[in-house]
PDB file of C-alpha atoms in Angstrom:
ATOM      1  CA  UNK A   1       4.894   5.598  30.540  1.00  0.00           C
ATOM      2  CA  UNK A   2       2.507   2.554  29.423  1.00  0.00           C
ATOM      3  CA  UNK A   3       0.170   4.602  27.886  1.00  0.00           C
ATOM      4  CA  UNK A   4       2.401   6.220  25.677  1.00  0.00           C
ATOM      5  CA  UNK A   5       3.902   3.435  23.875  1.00  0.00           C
ATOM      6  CA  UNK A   6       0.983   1.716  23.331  1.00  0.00           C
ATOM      7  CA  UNK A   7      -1.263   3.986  20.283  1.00  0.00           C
ATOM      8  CA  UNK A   8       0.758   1.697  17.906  1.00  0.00           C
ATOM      9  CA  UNK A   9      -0.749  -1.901  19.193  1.00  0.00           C
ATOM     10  CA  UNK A  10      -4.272  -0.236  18.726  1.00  0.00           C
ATOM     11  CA  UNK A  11      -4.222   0.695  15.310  1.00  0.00           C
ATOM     12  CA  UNK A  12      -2.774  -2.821  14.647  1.00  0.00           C
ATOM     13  CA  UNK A  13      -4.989  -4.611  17.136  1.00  0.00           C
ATOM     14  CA  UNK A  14      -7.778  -3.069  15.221  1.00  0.00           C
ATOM     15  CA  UNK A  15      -7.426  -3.845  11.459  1.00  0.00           C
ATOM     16  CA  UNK A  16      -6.080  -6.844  12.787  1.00  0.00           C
ATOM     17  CA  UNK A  17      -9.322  -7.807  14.330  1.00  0.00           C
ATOM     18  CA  UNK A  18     -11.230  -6.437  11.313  1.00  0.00           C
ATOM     19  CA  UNK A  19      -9.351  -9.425   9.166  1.00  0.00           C
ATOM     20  CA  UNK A  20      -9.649 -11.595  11.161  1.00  0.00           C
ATOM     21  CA  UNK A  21     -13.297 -11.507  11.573  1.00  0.00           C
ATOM     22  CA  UNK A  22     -13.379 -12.290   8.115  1.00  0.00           C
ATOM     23  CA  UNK A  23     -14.144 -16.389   6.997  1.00  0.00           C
ATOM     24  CA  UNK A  24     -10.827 -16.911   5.833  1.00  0.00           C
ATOM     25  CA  UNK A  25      -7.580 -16.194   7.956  1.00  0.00           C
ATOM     26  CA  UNK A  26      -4.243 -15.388   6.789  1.00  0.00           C
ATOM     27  CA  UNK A  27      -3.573 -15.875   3.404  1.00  0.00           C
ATOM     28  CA  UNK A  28      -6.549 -15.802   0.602  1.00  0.00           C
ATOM     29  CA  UNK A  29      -7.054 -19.545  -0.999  1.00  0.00           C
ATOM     30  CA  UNK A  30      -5.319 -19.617  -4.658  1.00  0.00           C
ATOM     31  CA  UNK A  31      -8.416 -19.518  -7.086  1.00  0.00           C
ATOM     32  CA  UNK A  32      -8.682 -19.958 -10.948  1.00  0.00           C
ATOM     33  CA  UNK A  33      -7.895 -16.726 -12.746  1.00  0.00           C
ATOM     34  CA  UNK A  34      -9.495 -15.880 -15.851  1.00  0.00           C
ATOM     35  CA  UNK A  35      -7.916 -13.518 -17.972  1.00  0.00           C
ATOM     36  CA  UNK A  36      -9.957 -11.526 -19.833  1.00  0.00           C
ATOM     37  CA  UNK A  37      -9.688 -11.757 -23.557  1.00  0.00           C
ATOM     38  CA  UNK A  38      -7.157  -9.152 -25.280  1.00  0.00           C
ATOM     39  CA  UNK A  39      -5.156  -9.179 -22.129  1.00  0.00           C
ATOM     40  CA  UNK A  40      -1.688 -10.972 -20.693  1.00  0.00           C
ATOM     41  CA  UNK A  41      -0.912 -12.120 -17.474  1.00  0.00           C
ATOM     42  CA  UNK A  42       1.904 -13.497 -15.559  1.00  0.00           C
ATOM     43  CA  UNK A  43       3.066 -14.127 -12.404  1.00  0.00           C
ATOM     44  CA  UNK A  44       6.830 -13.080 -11.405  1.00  0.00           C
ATOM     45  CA  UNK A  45       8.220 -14.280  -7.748  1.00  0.00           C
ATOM     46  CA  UNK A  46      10.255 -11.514  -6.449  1.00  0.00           C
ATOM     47  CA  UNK A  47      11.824 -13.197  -4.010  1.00  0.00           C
ATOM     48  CA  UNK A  48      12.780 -16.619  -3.458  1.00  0.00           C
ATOM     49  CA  UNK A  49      12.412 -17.933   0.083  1.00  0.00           C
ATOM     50  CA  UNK A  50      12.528 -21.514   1.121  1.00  0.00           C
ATOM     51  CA  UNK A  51      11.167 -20.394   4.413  1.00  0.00           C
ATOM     52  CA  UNK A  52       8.231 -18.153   3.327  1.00  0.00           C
ATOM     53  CA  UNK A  53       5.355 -19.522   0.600  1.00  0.00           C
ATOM     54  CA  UNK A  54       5.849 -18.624  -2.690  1.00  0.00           C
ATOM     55  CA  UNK A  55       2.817 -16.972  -2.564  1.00  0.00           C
ATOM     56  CA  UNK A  56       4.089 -14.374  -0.252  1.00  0.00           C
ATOM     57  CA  UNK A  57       6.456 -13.014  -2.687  1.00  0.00           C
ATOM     58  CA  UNK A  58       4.705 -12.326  -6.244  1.00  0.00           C
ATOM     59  CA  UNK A  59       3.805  -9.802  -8.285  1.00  0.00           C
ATOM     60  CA  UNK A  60       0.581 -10.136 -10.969  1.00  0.00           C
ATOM     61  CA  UNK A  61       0.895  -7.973 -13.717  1.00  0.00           C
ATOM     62  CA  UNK A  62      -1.080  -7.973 -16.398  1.00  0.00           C
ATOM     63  CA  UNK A  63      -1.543  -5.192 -19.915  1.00  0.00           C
ATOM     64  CA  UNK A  64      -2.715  -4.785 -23.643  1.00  0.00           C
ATOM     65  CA  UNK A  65      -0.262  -6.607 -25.647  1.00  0.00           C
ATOM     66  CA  UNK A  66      -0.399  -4.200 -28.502  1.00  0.00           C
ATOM     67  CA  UNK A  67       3.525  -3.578 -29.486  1.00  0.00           C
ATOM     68  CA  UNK A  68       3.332  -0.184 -27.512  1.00  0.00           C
ATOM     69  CA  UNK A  69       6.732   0.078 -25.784  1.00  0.00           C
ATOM     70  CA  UNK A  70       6.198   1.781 -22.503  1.00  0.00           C
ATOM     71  CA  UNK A  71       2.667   1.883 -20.576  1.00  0.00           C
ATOM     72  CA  UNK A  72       1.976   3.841 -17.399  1.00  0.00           C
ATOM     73  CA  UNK A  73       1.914   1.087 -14.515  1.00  0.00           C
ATOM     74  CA  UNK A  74      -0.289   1.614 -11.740  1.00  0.00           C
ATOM     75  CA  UNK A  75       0.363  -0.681  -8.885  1.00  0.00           C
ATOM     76  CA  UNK A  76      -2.156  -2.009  -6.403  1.00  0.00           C
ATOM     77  CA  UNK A  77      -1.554  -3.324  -2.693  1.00  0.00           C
ATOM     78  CA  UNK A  78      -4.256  -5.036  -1.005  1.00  0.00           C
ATOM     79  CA  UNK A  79      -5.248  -4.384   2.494  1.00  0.00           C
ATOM     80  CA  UNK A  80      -6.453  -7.332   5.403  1.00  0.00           C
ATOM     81  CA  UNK A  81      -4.601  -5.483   8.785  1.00  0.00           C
ATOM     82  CA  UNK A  82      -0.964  -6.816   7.539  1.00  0.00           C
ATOM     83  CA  UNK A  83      -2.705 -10.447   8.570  1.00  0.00           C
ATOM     84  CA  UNK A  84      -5.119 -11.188   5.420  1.00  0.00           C
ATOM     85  CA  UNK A  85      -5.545 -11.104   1.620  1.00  0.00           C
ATOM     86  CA  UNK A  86      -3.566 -11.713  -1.278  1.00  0.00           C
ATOM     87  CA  UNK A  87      -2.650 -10.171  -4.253  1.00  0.00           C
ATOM     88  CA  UNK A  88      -5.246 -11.672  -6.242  1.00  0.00           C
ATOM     89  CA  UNK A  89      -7.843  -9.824  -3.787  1.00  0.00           C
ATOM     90  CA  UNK A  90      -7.005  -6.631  -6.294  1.00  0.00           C
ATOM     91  CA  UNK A  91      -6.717  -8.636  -9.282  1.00  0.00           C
ATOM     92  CA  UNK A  92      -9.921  -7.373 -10.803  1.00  0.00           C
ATOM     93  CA  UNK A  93      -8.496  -3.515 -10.333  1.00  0.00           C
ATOM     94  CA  UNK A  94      -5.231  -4.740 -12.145  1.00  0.00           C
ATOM     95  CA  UNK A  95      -7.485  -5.851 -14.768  1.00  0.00           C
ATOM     96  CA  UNK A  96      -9.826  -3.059 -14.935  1.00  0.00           C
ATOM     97  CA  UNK A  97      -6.593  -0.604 -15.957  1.00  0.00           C
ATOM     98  CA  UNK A  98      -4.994  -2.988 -18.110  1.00  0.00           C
ATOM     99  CA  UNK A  99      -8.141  -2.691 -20.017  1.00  0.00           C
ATOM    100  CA  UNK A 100      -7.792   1.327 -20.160  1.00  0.00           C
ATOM    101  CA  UNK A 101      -3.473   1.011 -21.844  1.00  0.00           C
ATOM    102  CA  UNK A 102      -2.086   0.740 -18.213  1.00  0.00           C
ATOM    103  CA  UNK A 103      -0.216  -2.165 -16.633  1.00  0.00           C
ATOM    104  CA  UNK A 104      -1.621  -3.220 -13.999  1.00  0.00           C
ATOM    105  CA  UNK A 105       0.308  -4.758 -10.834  1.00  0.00           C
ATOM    106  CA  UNK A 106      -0.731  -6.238  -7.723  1.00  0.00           C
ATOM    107  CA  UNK A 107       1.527  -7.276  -5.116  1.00  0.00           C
ATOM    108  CA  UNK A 108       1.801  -9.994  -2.536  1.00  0.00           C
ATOM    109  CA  UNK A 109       3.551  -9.340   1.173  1.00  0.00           C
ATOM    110  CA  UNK A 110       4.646 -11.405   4.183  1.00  0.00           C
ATOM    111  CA  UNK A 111       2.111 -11.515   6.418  1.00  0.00           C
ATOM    112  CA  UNK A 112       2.329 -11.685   9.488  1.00  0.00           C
ATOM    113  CA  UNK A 113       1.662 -15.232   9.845  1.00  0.00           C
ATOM    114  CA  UNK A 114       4.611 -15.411   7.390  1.00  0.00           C
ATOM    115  CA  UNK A 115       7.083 -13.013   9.080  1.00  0.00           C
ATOM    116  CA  UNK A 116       7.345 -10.408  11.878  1.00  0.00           C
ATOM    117  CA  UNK A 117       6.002  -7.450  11.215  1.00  0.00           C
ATOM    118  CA  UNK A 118       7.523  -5.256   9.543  1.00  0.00           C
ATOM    119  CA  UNK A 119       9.227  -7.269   6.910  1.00  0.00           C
ATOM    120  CA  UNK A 120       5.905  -6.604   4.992  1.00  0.00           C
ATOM    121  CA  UNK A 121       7.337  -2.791   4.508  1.00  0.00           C
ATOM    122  CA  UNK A 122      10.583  -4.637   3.499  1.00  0.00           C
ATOM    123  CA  UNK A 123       8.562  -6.980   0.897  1.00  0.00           C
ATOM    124  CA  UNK A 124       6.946  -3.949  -0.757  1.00  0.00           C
ATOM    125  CA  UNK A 125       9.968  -2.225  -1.804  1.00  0.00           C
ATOM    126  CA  UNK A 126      12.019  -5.224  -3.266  1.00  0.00           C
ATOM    127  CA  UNK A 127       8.768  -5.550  -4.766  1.00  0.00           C
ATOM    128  CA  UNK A 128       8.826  -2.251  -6.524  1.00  0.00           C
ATOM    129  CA  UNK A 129      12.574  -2.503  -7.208  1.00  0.00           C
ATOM    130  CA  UNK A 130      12.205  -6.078  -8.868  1.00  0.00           C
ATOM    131  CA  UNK A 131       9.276  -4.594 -10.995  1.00  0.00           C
ATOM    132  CA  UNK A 132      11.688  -1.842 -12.404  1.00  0.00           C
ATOM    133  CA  UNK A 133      14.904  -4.641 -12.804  1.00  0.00           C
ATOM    134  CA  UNK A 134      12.209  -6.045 -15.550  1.00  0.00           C
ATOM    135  CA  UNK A 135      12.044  -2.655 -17.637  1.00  0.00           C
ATOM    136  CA  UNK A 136      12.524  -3.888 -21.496  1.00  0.00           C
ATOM    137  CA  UNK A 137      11.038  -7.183 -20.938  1.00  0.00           C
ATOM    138  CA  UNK A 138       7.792  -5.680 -19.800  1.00  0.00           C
ATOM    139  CA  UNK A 139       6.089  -2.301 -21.302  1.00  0.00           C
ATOM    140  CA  UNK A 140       6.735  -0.477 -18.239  1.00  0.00           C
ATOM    141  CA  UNK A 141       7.274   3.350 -18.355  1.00  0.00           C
ATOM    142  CA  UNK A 142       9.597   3.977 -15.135  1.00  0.00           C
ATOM    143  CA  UNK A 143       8.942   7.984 -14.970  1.00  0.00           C
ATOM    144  CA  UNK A 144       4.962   6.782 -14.557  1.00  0.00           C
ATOM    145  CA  UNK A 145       4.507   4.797 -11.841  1.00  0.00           C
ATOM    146  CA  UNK A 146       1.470   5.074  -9.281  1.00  0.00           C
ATOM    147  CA  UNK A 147       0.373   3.358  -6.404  1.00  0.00           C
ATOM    148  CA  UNK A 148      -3.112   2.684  -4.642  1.00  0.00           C
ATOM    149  CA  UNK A 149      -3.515   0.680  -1.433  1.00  0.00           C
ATOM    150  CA  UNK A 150      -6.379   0.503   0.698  1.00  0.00           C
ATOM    151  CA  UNK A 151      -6.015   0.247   4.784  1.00  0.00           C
ATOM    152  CA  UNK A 152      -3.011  -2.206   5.885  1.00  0.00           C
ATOM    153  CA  UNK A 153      -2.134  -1.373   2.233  1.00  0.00           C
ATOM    154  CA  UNK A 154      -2.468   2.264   1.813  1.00  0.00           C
ATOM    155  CA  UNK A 155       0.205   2.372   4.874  1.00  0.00           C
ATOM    156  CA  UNK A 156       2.604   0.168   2.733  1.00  0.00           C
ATOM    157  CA  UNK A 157       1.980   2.373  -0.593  1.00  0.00           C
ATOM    158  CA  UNK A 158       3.268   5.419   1.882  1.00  0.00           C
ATOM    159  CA  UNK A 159       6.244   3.882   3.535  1.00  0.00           C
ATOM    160  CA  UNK A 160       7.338   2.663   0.037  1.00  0.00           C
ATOM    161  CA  UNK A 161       6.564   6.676  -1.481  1.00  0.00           C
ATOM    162  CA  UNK A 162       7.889   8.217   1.406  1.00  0.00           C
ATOM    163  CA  UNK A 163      10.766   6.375   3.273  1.00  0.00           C
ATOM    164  CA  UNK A 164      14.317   6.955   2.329  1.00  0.00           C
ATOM    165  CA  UNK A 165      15.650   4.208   0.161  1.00  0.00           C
ATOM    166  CA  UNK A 166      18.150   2.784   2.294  1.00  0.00           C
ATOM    167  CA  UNK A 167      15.557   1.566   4.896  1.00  0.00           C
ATOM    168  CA  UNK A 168      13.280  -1.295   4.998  1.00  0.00           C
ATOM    169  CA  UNK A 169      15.875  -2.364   2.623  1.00  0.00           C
ATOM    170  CA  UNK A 170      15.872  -6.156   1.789  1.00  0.00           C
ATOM    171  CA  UNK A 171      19.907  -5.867  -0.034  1.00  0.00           C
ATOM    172  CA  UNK A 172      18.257  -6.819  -3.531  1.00  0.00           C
ATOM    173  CA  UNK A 173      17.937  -5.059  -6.464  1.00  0.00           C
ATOM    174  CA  UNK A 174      20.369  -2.617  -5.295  1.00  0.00           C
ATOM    175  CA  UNK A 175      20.774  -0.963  -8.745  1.00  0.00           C
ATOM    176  CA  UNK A 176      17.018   0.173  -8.517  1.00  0.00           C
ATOM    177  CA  UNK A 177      14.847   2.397  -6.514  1.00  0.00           C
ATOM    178  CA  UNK A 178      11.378   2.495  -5.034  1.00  0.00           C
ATOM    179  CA  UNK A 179      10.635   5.836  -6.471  1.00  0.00           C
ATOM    180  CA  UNK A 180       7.136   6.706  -7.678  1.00  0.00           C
ATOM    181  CA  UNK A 181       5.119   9.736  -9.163  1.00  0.00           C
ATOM    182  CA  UNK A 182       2.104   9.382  -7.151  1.00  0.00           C
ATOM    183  CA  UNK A 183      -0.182   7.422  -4.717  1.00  0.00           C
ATOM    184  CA  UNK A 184      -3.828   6.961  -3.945  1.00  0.00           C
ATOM    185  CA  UNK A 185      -4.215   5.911  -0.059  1.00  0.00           C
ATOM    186  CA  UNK A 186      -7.483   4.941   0.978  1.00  0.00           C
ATOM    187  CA  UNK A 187      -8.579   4.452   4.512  1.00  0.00           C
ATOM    188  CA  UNK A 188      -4.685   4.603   5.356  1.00  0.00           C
ATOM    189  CA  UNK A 189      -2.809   4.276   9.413  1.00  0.00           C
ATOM    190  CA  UNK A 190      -0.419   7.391   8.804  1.00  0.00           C
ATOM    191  CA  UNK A 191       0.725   7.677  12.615  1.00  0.00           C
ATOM    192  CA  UNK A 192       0.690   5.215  15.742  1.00  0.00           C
ATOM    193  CA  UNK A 193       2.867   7.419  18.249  1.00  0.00           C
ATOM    194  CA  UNK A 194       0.245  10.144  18.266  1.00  0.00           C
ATOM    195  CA  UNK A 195      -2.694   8.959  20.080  1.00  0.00           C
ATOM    196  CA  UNK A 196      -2.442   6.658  23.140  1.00  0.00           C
ATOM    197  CA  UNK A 197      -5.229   5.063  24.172  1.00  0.00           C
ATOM    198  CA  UNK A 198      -5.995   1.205  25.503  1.00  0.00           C
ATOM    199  CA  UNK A 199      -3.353  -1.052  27.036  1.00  0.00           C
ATOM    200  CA  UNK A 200      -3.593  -4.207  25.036  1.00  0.00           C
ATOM    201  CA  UNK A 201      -1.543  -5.738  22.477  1.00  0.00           C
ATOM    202  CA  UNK A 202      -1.747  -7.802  19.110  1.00  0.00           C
ATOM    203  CA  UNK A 203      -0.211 -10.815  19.056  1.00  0.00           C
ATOM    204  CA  UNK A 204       1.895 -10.179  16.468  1.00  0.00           C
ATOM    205  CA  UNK A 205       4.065  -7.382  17.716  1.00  0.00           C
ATOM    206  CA  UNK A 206       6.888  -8.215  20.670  1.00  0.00           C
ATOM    207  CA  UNK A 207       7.234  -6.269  23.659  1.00  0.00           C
ATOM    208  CA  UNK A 208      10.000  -4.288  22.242  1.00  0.00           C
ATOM    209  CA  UNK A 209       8.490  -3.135  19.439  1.00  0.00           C
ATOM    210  CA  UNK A 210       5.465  -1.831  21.481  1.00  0.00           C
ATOM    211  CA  UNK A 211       7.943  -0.120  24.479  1.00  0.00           C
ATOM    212  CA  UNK A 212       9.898   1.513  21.396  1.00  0.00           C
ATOM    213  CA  UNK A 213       8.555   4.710  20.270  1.00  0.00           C
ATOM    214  CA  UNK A 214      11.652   5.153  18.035  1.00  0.00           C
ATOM    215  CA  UNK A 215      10.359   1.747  16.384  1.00  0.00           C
ATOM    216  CA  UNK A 216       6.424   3.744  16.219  1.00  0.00           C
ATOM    217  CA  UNK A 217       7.720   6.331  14.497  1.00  0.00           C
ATOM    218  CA  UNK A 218      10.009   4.497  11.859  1.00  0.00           C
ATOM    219  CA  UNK A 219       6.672   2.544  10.654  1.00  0.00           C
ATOM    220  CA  UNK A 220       4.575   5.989  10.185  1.00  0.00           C
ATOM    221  CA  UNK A 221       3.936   7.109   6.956  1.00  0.00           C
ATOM    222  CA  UNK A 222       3.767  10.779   8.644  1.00  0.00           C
ATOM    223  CA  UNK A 223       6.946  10.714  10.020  1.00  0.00           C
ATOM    224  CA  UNK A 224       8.652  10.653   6.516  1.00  0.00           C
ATOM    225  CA  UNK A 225       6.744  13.749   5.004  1.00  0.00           C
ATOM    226  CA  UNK A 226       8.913  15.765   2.837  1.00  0.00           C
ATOM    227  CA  UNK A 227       9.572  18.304   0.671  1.00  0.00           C
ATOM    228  CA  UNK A 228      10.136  16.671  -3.107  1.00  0.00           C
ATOM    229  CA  UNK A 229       7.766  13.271  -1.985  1.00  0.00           C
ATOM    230  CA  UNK A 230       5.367  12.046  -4.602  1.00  0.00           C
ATOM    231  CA  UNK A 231       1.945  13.631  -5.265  1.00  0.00           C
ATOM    232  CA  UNK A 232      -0.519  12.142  -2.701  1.00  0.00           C
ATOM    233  CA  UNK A 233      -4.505  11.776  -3.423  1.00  0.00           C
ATOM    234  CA  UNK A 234      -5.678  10.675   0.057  1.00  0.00           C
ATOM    235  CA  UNK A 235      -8.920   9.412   0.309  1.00  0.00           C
ATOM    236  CA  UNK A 236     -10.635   9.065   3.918  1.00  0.00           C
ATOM    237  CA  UNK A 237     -14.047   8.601   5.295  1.00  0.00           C
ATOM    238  CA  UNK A 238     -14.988  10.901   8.474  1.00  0.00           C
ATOM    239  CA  UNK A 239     -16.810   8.052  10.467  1.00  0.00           C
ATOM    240  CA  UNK A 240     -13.856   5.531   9.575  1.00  0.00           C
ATOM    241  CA  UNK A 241     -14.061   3.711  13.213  1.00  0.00           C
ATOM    242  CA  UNK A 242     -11.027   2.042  12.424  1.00  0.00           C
ATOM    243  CA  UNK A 243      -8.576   4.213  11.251  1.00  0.00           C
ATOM    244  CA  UNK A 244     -10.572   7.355  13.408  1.00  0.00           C
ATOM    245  CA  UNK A 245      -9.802  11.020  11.490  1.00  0.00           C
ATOM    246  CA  UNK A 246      -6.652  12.086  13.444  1.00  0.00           C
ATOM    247  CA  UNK A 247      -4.669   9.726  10.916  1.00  0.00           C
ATOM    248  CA  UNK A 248      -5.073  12.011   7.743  1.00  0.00           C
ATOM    249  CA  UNK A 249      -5.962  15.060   9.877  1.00  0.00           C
ATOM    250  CA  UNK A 250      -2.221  14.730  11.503  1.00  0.00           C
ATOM    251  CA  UNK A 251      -1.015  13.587   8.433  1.00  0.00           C
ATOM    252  CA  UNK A 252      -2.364  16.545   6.660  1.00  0.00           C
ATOM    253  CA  UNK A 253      -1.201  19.448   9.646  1.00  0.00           C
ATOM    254  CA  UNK A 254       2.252  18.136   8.722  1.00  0.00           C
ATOM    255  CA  UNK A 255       2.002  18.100   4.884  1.00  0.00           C
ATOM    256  CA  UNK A 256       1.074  22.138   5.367  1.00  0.00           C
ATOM    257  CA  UNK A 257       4.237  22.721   8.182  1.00  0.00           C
ATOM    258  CA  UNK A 258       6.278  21.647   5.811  1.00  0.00           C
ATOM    259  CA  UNK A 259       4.647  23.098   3.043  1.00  0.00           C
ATOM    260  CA  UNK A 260       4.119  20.245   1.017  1.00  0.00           C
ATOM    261  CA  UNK A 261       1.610  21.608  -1.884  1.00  0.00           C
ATOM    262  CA  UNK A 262       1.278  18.464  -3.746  1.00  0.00           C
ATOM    263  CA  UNK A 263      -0.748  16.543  -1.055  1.00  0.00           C
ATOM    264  CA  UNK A 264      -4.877  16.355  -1.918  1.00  0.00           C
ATOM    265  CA  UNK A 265      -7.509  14.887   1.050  1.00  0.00           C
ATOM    266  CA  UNK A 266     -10.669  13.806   0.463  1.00  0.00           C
ATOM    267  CA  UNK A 267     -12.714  13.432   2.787  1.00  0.00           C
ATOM    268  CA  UNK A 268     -16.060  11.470   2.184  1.00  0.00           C
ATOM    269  CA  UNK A 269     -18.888  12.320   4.951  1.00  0.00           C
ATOM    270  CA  UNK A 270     -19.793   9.578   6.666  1.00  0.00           C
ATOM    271  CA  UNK A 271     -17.568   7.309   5.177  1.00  0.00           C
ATOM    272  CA  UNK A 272     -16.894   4.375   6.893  1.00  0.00           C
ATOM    273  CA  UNK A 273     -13.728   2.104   6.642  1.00  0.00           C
ATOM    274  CA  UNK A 274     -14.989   0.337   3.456  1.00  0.00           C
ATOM    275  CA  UNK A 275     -15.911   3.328   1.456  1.00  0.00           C
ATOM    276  CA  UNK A 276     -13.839   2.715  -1.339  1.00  0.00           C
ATOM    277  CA  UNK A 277     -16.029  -0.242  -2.193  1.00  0.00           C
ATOM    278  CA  UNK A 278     -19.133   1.007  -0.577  1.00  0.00           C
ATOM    279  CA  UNK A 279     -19.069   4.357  -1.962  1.00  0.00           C
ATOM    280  CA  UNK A 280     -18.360   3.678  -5.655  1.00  0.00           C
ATOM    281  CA  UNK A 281     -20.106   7.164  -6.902  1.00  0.00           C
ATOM    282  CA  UNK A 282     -17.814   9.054  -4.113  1.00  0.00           C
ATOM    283  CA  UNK A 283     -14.656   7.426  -4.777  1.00  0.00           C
ATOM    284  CA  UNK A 284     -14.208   6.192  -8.665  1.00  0.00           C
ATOM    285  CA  UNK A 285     -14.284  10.165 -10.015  1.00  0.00           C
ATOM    286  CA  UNK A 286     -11.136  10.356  -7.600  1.00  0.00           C
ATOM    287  CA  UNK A 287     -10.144   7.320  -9.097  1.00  0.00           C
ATOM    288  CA  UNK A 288     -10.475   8.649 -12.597  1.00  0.00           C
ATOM    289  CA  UNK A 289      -8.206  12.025 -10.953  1.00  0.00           C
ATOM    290  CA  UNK A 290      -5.597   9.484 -10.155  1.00  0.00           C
ATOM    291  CA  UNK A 291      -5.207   7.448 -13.333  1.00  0.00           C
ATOM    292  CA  UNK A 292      -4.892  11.236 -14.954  1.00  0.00           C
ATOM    293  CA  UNK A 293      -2.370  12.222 -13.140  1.00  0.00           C
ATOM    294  CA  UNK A 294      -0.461   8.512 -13.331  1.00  0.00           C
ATOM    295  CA  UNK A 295      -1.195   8.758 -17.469  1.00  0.00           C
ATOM    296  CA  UNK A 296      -0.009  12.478 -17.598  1.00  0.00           C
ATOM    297  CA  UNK A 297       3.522  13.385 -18.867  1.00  0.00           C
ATOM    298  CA  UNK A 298       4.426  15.239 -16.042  1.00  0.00           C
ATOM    299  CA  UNK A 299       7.291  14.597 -13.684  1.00  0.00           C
TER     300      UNK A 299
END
């Protein structure tokens, strides 16, 4: 019975060990940000916590300030294995699309040095809703929203496209909704009841949570498919050692059952986990798709 519960802790286990290798743990050190010229920037806190660092809880949004009323918003979510990074690791994406008439946004979660896992999935949503409560102040065009997230982050972009409204719900912003037209995963954990494999655990998940396939299944992306979800540009690498191939294979089986035709893979031949920045000539033309469809007027 060991074996079965435990596919979850690996996945986990893994990114987390990827962040963690990296020279800084938890959350990224708060640089200087330089805005480039022509451009705003500001920094909202989406939830106030005396508990949790303000950090945890922003959003960075920045656009053209040219008197144009409504923008299409494209929203970035940084990766790290749910233990690393910051918003302002995708600042220079957020800026990159302001520069093009989007508004950029980049969001900051509890990690899970911050709180148990998975109040990031929580986080993300009130993020989105709080983003929408500000329609009016900001340039935002509500019927245009994408989302791109690599890794720890793709995962979040998907529970936040695909998982009904009332969960992972924080109790804020109650007169808004997470919904979005479409999202760019890249390198994304879809499933962790599917394949078990090692028995070791993370420290960051509790023994109930990894006996708990119920629990596995609520924090999969794939488990949420369904008919009427936003359009989905999935990006993957086939020699991704960290998030192996059965991820968006799995997750792409289930978009066909349940004949989901707005669903897109790519897959990028040996790709590894960092093909999105490794890769540039692969990945930015599917970029370039994604900010088309985000721009377009269709709903």
């Amino acid at each position: 019975m060991m074996r079965r519960y435990i596919f979850l802790t690996i996945v986990f286990f893994s990114l987390f060990h990827v962040a963690s290798a990296q020279k800084k743990k938890g959350r990224t050190p708060e640089k200087e940000i330089n805005i480039p010229e022509g451009l705003t920037y500001q920094v909202i806190q989406y939830r106030e916590d005396v508990k949790t660092p303000k950090r945890a809880n922003q959003l960075g949004i920045s656009y053209k300030d040219d008197g144009q009323k409504k923008k299409p918003v494209v929203v970035f979510i940084h990766g790290g294995g749910w233990a690393n990074g910051d918003k302002d690791n995708v600042l220079y994406q957020v800026f990159n699309v302001a520069k093009q008439g989007f508004v950029g946004v980049t969001i900051s979660y509890r990690l899970v040095s911050e709180g148990d896992f998975p109040v990031c999935i929580e986080d993300v949503k009130e993020a989105i809703r709080c983003l929408k409560s500000k329609e009016g102040e900001l340039p935002l065009d509500l019927d245009r929203i994408g989302i791109w997230g690599y890794s720890a982050g793709a995962h979040l972009s998907l529970m936040i496209g695909l998982s009904p409204e009332d969960t992972f719900h924080s109790g804020t912003y109650t007169e808004y909704d997470c919904k979005v037209k479409t999202i760019m995963p890249v390198s994304t954990p879809t499933d962790f009841v599917i394949k078990p494999e090692r028995e070791w655990f993370p420290k960051f998940l509790n023994e109930e949570q990894v006996a708990d396939i119920a629990f596995q299944q609520s924090v999969s992306p794939t488990h949420y498919v369904h008919q009427g979800q936003p359009k989905i540009f999935m990006i993957h690498g086939t020699a991704d050692k960290i998030v192996p191939s059965y991820h968006y294979l799995n997750f792409k089986k289930v978009c066909e059952e349940k004949g989901i035709n707005n669903f897109t893979l790519y897959e990028i031949e040996e790709g590894g986990h960092m093909l999105y920045f490794k890769r540039r000539q692969d990945v930015m033309p599917l970029f370039k798709e994604f900010l088309k469809e985000v721009k377009s007027q269709n709903i």
